[in-house]
Amino acid sequence: MKRNYAKKIKSQVGKNEIMALSYGALNLADYLTTKRILNTGGEELNPIANYLIRKNCFGIVKIATTLAGMA
């Protein structure tokens, strides 16, 4: 019985799901490291991200684009 259950679980997790989760995890890491660097005196060199940070909507846009990319 355990073998059938393991095969069933393995067949449900495909390459697309793994890629979507990896994309989400990497974007989360990017957001957290960007915020930490900015809080310790660093600066954002990407002009689009810099504009979004100045307008205080970087987090919302990052979440929206990440979810769209994961879908």
XYZ file of C-alpha atoms in Angstrom:
71
model
C 0.000 0.000 0.000
C 2.785 2.450 0.757
C 4.176 2.125 -2.757
C 0.897 3.138 -4.384
C 0.598 6.146 -2.080
C 4.153 7.275 -2.873
C 3.519 7.004 -6.610
C 0.321 9.010 -6.262
C 2.084 11.838 -4.405
C 4.995 11.848 -6.830
C 2.685 12.159 -9.816
C 0.937 15.211 -8.302
C 4.093 17.323 -8.008
C 5.436 18.162 -11.424
C 8.097 20.403 -12.864
C 5.700 23.329 -13.230
C 4.774 23.311 -9.561
C 8.404 23.108 -8.491
C 9.351 25.957 -10.827
C 6.472 28.127 -9.546
C 7.459 27.542 -5.918
C 11.119 28.225 -6.707
C 10.168 31.460 -8.478
C 8.121 32.549 -5.478
C 10.868 31.677 -3.001
C 13.515 33.535 -5.010
C 11.310 36.619 -5.287
C 10.685 36.549 -1.551
C 14.431 36.347 -0.940
C 14.978 39.246 -3.362
C 12.408 41.392 -1.559
C 13.795 40.651 1.901
C 17.419 41.278 0.922
C 16.483 44.490 -0.887
C 14.647 45.814 2.169
C 17.517 44.849 4.472
C 20.111 46.545 2.268
C 17.991 49.695 2.006
C 17.482 49.776 5.787
C 21.243 49.582 6.352
C 22.077 52.512 4.088
C 22.278 50.901 0.673
C 20.656 52.259 -2.456
C 18.562 50.750 -5.230
C 20.198 51.106 -8.639
C 17.287 49.734 -10.682
C 15.375 52.871 -11.753
C 11.976 51.137 -11.866
C 12.375 49.522 -8.447
C 13.772 52.787 -7.070
C 10.666 54.651 -8.289
C 8.369 52.048 -6.699
C 10.285 52.231 -3.422
C 10.026 56.043 -3.353
C 6.243 55.788 -3.975
C 5.913 53.161 -1.194
C 4.350 50.553 -3.477
C 7.342 48.265 -4.069
C 5.967 45.504 -1.836
C 2.520 45.500 -3.427
C 3.916 45.456 -6.968
C 6.422 42.742 -6.020
C 3.649 40.547 -4.601
C 1.399 41.094 -7.631
C 4.102 40.357 -10.186
C 5.307 37.326 -8.258
C 1.833 35.829 -8.028
C 1.239 36.525 -11.716
C 4.513 34.832 -12.572
C 3.696 31.836 -10.397
C 0.298 31.414 -12.037
